[in-house]
PDB file of C-alpha atoms in Angstrom:
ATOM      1  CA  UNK A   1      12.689  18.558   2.659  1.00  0.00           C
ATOM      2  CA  UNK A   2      16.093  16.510   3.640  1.00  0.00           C
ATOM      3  CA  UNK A   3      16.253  13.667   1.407  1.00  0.00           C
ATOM      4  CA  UNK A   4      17.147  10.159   2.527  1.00  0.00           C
ATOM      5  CA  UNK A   5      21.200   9.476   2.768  1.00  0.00           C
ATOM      6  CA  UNK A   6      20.310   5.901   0.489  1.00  0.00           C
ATOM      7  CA  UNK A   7      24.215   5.427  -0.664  1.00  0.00           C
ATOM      8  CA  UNK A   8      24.045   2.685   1.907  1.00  0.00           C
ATOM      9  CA  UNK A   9      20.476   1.148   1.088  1.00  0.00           C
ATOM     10  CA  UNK A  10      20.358  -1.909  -0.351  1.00  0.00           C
ATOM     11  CA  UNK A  11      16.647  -3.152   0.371  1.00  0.00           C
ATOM     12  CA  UNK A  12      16.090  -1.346  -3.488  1.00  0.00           C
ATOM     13  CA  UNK A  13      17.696  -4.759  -4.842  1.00  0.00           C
ATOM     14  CA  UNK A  14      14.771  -6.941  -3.018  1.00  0.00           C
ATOM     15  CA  UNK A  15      12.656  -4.871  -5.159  1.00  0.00           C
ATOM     16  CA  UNK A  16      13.272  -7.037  -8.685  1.00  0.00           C
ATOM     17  CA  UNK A  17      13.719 -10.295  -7.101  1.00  0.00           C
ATOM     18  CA  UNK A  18       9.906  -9.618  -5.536  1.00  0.00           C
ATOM     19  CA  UNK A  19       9.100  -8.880  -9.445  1.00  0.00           C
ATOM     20  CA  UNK A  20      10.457 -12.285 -10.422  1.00  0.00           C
ATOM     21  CA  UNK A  21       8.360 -13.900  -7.628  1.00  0.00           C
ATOM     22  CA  UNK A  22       5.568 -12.496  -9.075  1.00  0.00           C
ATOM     23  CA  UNK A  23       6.284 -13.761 -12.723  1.00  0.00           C
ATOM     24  CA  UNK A  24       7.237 -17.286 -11.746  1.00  0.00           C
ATOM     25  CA  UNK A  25       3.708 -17.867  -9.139  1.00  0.00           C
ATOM     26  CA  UNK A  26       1.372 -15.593 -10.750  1.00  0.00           C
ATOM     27  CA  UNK A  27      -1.677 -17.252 -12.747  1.00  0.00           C
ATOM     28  CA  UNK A  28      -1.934 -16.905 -16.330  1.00  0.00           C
ATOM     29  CA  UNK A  29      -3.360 -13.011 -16.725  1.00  0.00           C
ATOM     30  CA  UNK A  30      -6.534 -14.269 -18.102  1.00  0.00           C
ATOM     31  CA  UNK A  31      -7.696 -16.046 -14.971  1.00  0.00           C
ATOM     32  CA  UNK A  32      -6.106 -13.719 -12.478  1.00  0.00           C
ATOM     33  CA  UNK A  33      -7.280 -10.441 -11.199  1.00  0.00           C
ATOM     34  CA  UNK A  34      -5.403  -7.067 -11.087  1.00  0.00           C
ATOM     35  CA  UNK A  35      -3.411  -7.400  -8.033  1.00  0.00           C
ATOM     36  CA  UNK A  36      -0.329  -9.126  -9.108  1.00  0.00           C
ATOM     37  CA  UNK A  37       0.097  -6.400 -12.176  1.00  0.00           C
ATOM     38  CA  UNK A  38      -0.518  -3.748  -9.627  1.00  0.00           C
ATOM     39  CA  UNK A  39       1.888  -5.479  -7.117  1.00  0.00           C
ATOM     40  CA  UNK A  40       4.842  -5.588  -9.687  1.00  0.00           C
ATOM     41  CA  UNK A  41       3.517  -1.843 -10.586  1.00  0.00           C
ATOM     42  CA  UNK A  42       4.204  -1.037  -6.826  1.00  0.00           C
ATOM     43  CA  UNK A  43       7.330  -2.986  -7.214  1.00  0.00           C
ATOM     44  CA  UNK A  44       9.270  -0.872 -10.166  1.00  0.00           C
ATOM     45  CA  UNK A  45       7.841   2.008  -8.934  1.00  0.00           C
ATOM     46  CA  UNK A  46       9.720   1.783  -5.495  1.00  0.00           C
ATOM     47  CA  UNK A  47      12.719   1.173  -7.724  1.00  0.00           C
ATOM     48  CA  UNK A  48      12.284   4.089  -9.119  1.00  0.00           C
ATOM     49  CA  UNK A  49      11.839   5.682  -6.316  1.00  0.00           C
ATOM     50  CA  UNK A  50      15.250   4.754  -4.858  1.00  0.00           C
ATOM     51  CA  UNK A  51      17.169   5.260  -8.067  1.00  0.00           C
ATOM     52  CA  UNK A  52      16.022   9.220  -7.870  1.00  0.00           C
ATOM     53  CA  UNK A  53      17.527   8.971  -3.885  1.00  0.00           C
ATOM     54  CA  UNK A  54      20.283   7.694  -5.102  1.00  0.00           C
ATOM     55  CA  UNK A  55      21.201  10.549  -7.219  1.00  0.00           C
ATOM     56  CA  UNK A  56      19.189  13.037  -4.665  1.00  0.00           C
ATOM     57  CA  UNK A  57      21.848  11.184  -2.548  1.00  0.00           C
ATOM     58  CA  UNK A  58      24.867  11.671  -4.961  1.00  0.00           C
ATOM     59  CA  UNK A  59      24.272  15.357  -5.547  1.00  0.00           C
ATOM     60  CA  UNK A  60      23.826  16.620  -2.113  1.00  0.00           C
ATOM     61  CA  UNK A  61      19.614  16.577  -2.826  1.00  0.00           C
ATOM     62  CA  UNK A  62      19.913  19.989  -4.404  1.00  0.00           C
ATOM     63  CA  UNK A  63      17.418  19.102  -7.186  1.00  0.00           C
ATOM     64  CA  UNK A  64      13.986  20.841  -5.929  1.00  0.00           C
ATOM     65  CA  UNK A  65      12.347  18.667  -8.808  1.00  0.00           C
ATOM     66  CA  UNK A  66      13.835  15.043  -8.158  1.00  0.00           C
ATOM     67  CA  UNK A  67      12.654  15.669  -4.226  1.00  0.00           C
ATOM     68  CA  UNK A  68       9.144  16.335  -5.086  1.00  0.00           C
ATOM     69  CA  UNK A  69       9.263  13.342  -8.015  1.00  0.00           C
ATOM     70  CA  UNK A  70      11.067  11.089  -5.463  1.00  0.00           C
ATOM     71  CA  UNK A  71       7.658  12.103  -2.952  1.00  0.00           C
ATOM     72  CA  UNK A  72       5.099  11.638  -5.431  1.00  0.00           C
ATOM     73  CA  UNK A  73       6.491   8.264  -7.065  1.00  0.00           C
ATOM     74  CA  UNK A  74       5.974   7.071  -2.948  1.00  0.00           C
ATOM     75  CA  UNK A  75       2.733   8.386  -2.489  1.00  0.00           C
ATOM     76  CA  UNK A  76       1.291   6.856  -5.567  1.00  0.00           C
ATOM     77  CA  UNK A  77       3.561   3.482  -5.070  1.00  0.00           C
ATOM     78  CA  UNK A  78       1.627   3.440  -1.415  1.00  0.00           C
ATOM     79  CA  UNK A  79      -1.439   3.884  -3.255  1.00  0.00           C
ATOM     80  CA  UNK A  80      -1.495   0.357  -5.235  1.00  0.00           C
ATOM     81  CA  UNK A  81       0.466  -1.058  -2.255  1.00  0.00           C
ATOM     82  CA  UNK A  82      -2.689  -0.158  -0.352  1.00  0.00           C
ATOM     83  CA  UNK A  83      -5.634  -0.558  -2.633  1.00  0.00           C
ATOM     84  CA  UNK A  84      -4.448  -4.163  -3.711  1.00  0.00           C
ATOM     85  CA  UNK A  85      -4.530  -5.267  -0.404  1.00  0.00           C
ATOM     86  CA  UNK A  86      -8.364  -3.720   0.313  1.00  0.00           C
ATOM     87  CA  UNK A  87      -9.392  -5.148  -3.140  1.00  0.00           C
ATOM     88  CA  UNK A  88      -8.174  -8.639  -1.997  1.00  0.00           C
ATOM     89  CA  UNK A  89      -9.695  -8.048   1.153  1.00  0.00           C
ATOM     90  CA  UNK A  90     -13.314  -7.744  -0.908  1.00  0.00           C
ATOM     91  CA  UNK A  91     -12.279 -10.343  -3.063  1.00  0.00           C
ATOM     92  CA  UNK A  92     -11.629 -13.209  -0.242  1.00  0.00           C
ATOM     93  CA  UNK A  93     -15.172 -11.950   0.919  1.00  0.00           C
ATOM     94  CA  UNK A  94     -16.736 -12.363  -1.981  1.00  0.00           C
ATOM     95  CA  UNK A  95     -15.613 -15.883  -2.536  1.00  0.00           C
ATOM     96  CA  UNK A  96     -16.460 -17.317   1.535  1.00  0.00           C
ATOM     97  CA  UNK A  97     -19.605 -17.639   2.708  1.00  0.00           C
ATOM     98  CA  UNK A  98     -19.630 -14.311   4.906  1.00  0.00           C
ATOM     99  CA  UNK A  99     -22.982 -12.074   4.102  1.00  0.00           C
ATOM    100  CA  UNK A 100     -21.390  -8.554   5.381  1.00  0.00           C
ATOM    101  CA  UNK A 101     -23.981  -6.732   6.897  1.00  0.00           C
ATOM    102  CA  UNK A 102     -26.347  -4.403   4.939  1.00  0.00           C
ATOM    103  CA  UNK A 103     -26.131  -1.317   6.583  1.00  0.00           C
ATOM    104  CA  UNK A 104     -24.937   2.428   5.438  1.00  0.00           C
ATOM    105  CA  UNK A 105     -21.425   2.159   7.313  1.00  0.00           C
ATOM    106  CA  UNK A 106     -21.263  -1.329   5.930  1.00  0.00           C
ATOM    107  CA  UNK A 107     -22.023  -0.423   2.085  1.00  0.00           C
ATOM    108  CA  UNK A 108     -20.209   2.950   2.237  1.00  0.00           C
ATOM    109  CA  UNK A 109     -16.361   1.044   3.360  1.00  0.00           C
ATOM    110  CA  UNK A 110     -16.821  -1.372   0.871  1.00  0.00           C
ATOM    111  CA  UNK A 111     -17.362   1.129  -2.139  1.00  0.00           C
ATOM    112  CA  UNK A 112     -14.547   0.386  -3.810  1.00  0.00           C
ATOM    113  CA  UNK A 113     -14.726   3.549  -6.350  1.00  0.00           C
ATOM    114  CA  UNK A 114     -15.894   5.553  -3.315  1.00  0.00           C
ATOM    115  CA  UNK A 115     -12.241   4.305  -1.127  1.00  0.00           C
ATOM    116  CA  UNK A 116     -10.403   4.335  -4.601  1.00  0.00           C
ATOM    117  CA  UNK A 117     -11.072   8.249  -5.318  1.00  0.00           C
ATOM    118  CA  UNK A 118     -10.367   9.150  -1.633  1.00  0.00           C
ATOM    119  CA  UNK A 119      -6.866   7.131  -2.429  1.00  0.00           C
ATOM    120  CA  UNK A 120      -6.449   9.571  -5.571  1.00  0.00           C
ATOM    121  CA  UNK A 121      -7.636  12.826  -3.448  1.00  0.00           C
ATOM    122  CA  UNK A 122      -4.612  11.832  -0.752  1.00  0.00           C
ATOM    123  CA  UNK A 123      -1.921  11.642  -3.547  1.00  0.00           C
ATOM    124  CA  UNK A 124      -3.069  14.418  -5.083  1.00  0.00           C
ATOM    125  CA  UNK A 125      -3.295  16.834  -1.444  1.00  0.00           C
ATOM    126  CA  UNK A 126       0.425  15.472  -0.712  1.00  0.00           C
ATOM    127  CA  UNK A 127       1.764  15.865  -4.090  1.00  0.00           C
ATOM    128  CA  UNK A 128       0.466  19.739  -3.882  1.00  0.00           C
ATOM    129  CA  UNK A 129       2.013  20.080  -0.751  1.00  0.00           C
ATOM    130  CA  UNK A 130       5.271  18.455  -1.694  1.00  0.00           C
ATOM    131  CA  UNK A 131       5.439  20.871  -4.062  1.00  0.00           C
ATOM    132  CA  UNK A 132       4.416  23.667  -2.213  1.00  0.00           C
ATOM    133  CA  UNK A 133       6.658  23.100   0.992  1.00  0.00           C
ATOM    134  CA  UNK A 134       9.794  23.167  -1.123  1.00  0.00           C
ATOM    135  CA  UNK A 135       9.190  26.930  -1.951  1.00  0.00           C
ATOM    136  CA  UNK A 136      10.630  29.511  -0.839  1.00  0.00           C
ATOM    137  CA  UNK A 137       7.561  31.478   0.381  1.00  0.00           C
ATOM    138  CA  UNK A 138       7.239  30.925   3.651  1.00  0.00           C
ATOM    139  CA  UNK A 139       3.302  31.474   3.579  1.00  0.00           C
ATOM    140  CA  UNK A 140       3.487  28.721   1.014  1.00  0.00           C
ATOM    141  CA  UNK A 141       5.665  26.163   2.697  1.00  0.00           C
ATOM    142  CA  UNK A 142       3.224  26.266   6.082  1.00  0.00           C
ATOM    143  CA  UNK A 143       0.466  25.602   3.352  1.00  0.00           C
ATOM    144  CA  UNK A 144       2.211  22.678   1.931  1.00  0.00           C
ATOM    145  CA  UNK A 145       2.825  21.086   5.470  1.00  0.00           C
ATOM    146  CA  UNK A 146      -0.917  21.337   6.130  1.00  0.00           C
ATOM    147  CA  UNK A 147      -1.296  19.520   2.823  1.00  0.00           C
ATOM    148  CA  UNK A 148       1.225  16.773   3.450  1.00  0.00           C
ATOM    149  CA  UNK A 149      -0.094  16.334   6.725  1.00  0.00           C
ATOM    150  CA  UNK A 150      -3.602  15.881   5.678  1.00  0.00           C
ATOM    151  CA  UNK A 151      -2.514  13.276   3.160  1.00  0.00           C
ATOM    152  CA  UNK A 152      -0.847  11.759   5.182  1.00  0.00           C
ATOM    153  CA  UNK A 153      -4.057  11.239   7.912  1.00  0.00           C
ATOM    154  CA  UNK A 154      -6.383  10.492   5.184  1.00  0.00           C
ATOM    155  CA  UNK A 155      -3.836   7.261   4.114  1.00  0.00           C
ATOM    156  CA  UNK A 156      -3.862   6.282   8.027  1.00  0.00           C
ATOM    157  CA  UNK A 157      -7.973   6.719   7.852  1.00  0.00           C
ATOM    158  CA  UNK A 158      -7.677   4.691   4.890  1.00  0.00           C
ATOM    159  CA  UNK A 159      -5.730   2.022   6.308  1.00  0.00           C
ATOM    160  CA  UNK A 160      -7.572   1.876   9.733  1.00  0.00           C
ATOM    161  CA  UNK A 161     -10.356   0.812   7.133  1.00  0.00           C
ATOM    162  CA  UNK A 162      -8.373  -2.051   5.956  1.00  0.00           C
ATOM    163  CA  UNK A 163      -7.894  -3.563   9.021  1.00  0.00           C
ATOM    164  CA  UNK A 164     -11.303  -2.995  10.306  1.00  0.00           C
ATOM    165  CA  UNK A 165     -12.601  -5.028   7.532  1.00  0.00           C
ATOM    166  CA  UNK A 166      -9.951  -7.501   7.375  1.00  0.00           C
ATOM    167  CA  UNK A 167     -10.649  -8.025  11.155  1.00  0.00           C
ATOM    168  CA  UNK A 168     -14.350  -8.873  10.385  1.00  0.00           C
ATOM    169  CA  UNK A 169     -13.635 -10.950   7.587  1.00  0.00           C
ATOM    170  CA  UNK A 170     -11.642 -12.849  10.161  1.00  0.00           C
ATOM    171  CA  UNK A 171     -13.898 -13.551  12.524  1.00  0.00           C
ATOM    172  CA  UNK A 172     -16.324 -14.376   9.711  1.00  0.00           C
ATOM    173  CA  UNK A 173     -13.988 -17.194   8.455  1.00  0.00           C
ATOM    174  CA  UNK A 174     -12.818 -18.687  11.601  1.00  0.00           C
ATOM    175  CA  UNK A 175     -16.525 -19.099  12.635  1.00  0.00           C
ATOM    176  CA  UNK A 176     -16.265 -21.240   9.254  1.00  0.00           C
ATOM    177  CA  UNK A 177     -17.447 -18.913   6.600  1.00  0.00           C
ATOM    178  CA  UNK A 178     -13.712 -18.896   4.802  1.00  0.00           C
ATOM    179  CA  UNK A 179     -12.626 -19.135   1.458  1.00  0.00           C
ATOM    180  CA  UNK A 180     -13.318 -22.072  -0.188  1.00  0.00           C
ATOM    181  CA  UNK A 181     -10.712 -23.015  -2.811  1.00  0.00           C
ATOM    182  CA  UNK A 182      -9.994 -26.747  -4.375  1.00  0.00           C
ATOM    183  CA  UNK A 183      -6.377 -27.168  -3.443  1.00  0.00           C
ATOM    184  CA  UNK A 184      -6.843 -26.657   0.150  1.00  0.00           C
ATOM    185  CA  UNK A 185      -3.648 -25.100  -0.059  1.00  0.00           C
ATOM    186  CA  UNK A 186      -2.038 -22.555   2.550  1.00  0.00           C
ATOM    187  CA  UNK A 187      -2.872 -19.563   1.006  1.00  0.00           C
ATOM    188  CA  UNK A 188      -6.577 -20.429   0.363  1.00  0.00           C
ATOM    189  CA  UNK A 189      -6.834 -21.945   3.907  1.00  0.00           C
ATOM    190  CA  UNK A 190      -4.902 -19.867   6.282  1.00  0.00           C
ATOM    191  CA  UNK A 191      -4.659 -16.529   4.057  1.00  0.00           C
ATOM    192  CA  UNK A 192      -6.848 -14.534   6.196  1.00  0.00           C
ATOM    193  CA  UNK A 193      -4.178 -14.546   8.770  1.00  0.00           C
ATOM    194  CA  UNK A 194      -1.624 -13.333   6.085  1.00  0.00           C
ATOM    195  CA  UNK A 195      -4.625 -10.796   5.110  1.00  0.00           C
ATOM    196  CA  UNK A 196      -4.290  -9.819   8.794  1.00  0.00           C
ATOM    197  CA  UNK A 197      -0.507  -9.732   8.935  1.00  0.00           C
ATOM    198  CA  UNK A 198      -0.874  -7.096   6.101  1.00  0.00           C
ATOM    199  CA  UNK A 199      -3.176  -4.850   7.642  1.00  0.00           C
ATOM    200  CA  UNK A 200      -0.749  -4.717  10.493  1.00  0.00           C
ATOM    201  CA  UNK A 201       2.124  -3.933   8.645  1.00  0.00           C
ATOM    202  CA  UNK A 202       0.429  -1.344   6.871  1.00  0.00           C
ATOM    203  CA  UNK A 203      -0.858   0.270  10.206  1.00  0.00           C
ATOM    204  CA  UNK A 204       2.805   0.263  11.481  1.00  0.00           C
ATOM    205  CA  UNK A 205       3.957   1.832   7.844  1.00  0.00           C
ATOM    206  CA  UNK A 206       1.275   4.537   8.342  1.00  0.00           C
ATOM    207  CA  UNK A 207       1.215   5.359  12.093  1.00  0.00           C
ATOM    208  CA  UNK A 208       4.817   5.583  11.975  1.00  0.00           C
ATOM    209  CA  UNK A 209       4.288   8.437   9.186  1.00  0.00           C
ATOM    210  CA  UNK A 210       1.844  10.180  10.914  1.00  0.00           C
ATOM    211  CA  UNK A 211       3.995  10.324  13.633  1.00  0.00           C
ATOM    212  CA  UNK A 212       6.503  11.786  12.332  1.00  0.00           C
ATOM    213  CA  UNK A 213       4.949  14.170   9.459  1.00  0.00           C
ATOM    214  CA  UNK A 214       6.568  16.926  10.961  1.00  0.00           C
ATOM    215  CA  UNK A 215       9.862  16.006  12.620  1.00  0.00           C
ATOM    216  CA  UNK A 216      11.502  14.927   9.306  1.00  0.00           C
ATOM    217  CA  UNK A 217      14.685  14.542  10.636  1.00  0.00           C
ATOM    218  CA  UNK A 218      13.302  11.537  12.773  1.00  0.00           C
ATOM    219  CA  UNK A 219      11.438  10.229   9.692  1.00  0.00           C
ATOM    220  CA  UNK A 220      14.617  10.277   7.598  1.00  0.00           C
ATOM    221  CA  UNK A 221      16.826   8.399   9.855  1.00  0.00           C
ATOM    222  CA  UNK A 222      17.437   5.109   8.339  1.00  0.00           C
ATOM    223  CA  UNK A 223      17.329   3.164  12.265  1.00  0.00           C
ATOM    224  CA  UNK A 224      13.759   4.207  12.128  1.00  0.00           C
ATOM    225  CA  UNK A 225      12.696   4.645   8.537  1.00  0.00           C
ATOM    226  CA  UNK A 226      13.871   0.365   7.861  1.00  0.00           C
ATOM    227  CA  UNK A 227      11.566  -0.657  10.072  1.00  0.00           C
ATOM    228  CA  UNK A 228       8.460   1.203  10.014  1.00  0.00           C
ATOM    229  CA  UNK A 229       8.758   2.043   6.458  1.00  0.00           C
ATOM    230  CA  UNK A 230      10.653   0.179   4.124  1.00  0.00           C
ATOM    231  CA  UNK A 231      10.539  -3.240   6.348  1.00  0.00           C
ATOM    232  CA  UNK A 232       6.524  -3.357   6.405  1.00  0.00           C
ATOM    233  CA  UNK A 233       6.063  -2.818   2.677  1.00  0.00           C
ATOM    234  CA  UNK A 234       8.410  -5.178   1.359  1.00  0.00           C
ATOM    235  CA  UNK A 235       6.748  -7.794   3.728  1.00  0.00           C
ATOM    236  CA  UNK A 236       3.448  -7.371   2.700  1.00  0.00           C
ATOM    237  CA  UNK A 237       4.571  -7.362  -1.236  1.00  0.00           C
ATOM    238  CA  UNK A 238       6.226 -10.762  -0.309  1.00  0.00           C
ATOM    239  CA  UNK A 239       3.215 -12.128   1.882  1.00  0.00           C
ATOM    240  CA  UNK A 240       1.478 -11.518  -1.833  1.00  0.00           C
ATOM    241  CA  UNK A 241       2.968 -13.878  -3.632  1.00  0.00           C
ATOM    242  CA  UNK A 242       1.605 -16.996  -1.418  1.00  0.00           C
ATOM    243  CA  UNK A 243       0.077 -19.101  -3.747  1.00  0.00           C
ATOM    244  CA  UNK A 244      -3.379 -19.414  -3.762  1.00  0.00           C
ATOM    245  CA  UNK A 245      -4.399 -16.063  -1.853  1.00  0.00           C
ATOM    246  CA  UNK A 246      -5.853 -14.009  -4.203  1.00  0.00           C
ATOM    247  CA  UNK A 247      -8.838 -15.536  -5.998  1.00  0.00           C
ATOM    248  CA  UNK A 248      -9.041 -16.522  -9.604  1.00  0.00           C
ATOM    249  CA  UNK A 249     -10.648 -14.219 -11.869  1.00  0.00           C
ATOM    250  CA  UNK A 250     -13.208 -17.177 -12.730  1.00  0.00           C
ATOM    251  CA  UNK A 251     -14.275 -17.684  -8.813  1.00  0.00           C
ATOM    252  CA  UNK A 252     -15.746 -14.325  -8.475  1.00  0.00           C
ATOM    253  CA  UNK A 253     -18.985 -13.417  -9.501  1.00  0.00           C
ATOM    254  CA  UNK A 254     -19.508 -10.909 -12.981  1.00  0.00           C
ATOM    255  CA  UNK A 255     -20.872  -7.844 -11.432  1.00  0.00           C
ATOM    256  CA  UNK A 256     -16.926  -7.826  -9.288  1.00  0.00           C
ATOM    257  CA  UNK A 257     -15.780  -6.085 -13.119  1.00  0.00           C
ATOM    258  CA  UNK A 258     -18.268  -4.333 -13.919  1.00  0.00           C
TER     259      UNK A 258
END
C-alpha cells in the first residue's frame, strides 16, 4: 500500500485544538458519560496517526511496519469516532419521550454490545488484511484485499445503522418526543439535527472508502481524501463539543451502565 504524501497536511494541527475544546466544555467526569474521553481518545489517536505519515512520508514509506500501524491506528480511531456517535444516538433516546418499537430488528440495532463486537470484528478483519496485503505472497496479498474490503463494508453496514436510527429518532422528536433538558439550550433543543449532520458525514467518510477500497491511488490523493475523509471526521468531532448534546450521566436511567 502507497502511503499518503502528508508533508503538506496540516489538518493534524486541528487535531489538539479539538482536544482543548473538549477540556474547556466538557462536564465534570463524574456527571458525564464516556463520549467526550472517547472523543479526545479519537482525537490523539488521529495524531498519531499522522505523525507515523509523516515519517512514512519522510522516508519514502519503506517501513512495511509503520504502514500497517499507520492502518490500524485509523481503523480503531474510526471505531470510537463511530461508536460515540451511535451511543449518543441511544443516549438522546433514552432521555426523550420516544418508545422505539419492540420488535426483533428494533432490539437487535440497538444492542449496543451486539454493534460494539461487530465494530471490534471489522478492525480486527482489516488489521489482518493490512497485514497480509503488504506481503510478498501474492496468494496472500489477494487474501488481505478480501479482508480489507470486507472491513471496510461491514463499517459502511455499520454506519448505514447509524443513520437509520438517527433518522427515526428524528422524526420521533420533531413530532415532539425530543430531549428534554433544563437549559433549553441549542444543543439539547436542536441537537438531533447535529445528530443528523453526523450520520451524514459519516456516510460520506464511509461510502467514499468503499468506493475506493481498491483503486488506492484515487483514495490517496489528497483532492479527494480532504474531503471525504479527513473533512467529515474532523466535523463531526467538532459538532461534539456543542454544549449540551450529550446527556448527563445523572439524566439517564441505571440499567444504561450496567
Amino acid at each position: 500500500m502507497r502511503p499518503f504524501d502528508l508533508q503538506k497536511r496540516p489538518l493534524v494541527l486541528l487535531y489538539p485544538n479539538q482536544n482543548l475544546r473538549f477540556l474547556y466544555f466538557k462536564p465534570s467526569l463524574p456527571s458525564s458519560t464516556f463520549h467526550f474521553p472517547s472523543t479526545s481518545l479519537f482525537c490523539l489517536i488521529r495524531m498519531a496517526s499522522f505523525i507515523i505519515r509523516a515519517i512514512l512520508a519522510g522516508s519514502a514509506g519503506n517501513d512495511v511496519n509503520l504502514i500497517i500501524g499507520d492502518q490500524v491506528l485509523f481503523s480503531i480511531g474510526f471505531f470510537g469516532l463511530l461508536y460515540s456517535a451511535y451511543t449518543l444516538v441511544l443516549d438522546r433516546e433514552l432521555v426523550s419521550d420516544y418508545t422505539p418499537s419492540a420488535g426483533i430488528v428494533s432490539r437487535i440495532i440497538r444492542r449496543r454490545r451486539l454493534y460494539r463486537l461487530t465494530l471490534l470484528v471489522a478492525v480486527v478483519i482489516g488489521s489482518v488484511g493490512i497485514s497480509e496485503a503488504n506481503t510478498n505472497d501474492p496468494s496472500a496479498v489477494s487474501v488481505g484485499q478480501g479482508l480489507h474490503q470486507a472491513s471496510t463494508i461491514i463499517f459502511l453496514v455499520l454506519v448505514v445503522l447509524l443513520a437509520y436510527q438517527t433518522l427515526i429518532l428524528a422524526k420521533a422528536e420533531l413530532r415532539g418526543g425530543g430531549y428534554k433538558h433544563a437549559k433549553g439550550s441549542f444543543g439539547a433543543k436542536f441537537g438531533i439535527y447535529v445528530l443528523l449532520v453526523i450520520a451524514l458525514l459519516l456516510v460520506v467518510r464511509e461510502v467514499f472508502a468503499v468506493a475506493t477500497t481498491n483503486d488506492l491511488a484515487t483514495a490517496n490523493k489528497e483532492h479527494f481524501w480532504y474531503p471525504f475523509v479527513a473533512l467529515p471526521e474532523i466535523l463531526a468531532v467538532m459538532l461534539y463539543s456543542i454544549p449540551d448534546l450529550v446527556p448527563m450521566r445523572s439524566e439517564l436511567p441505571k440499567s444504561r451502565f450496567c
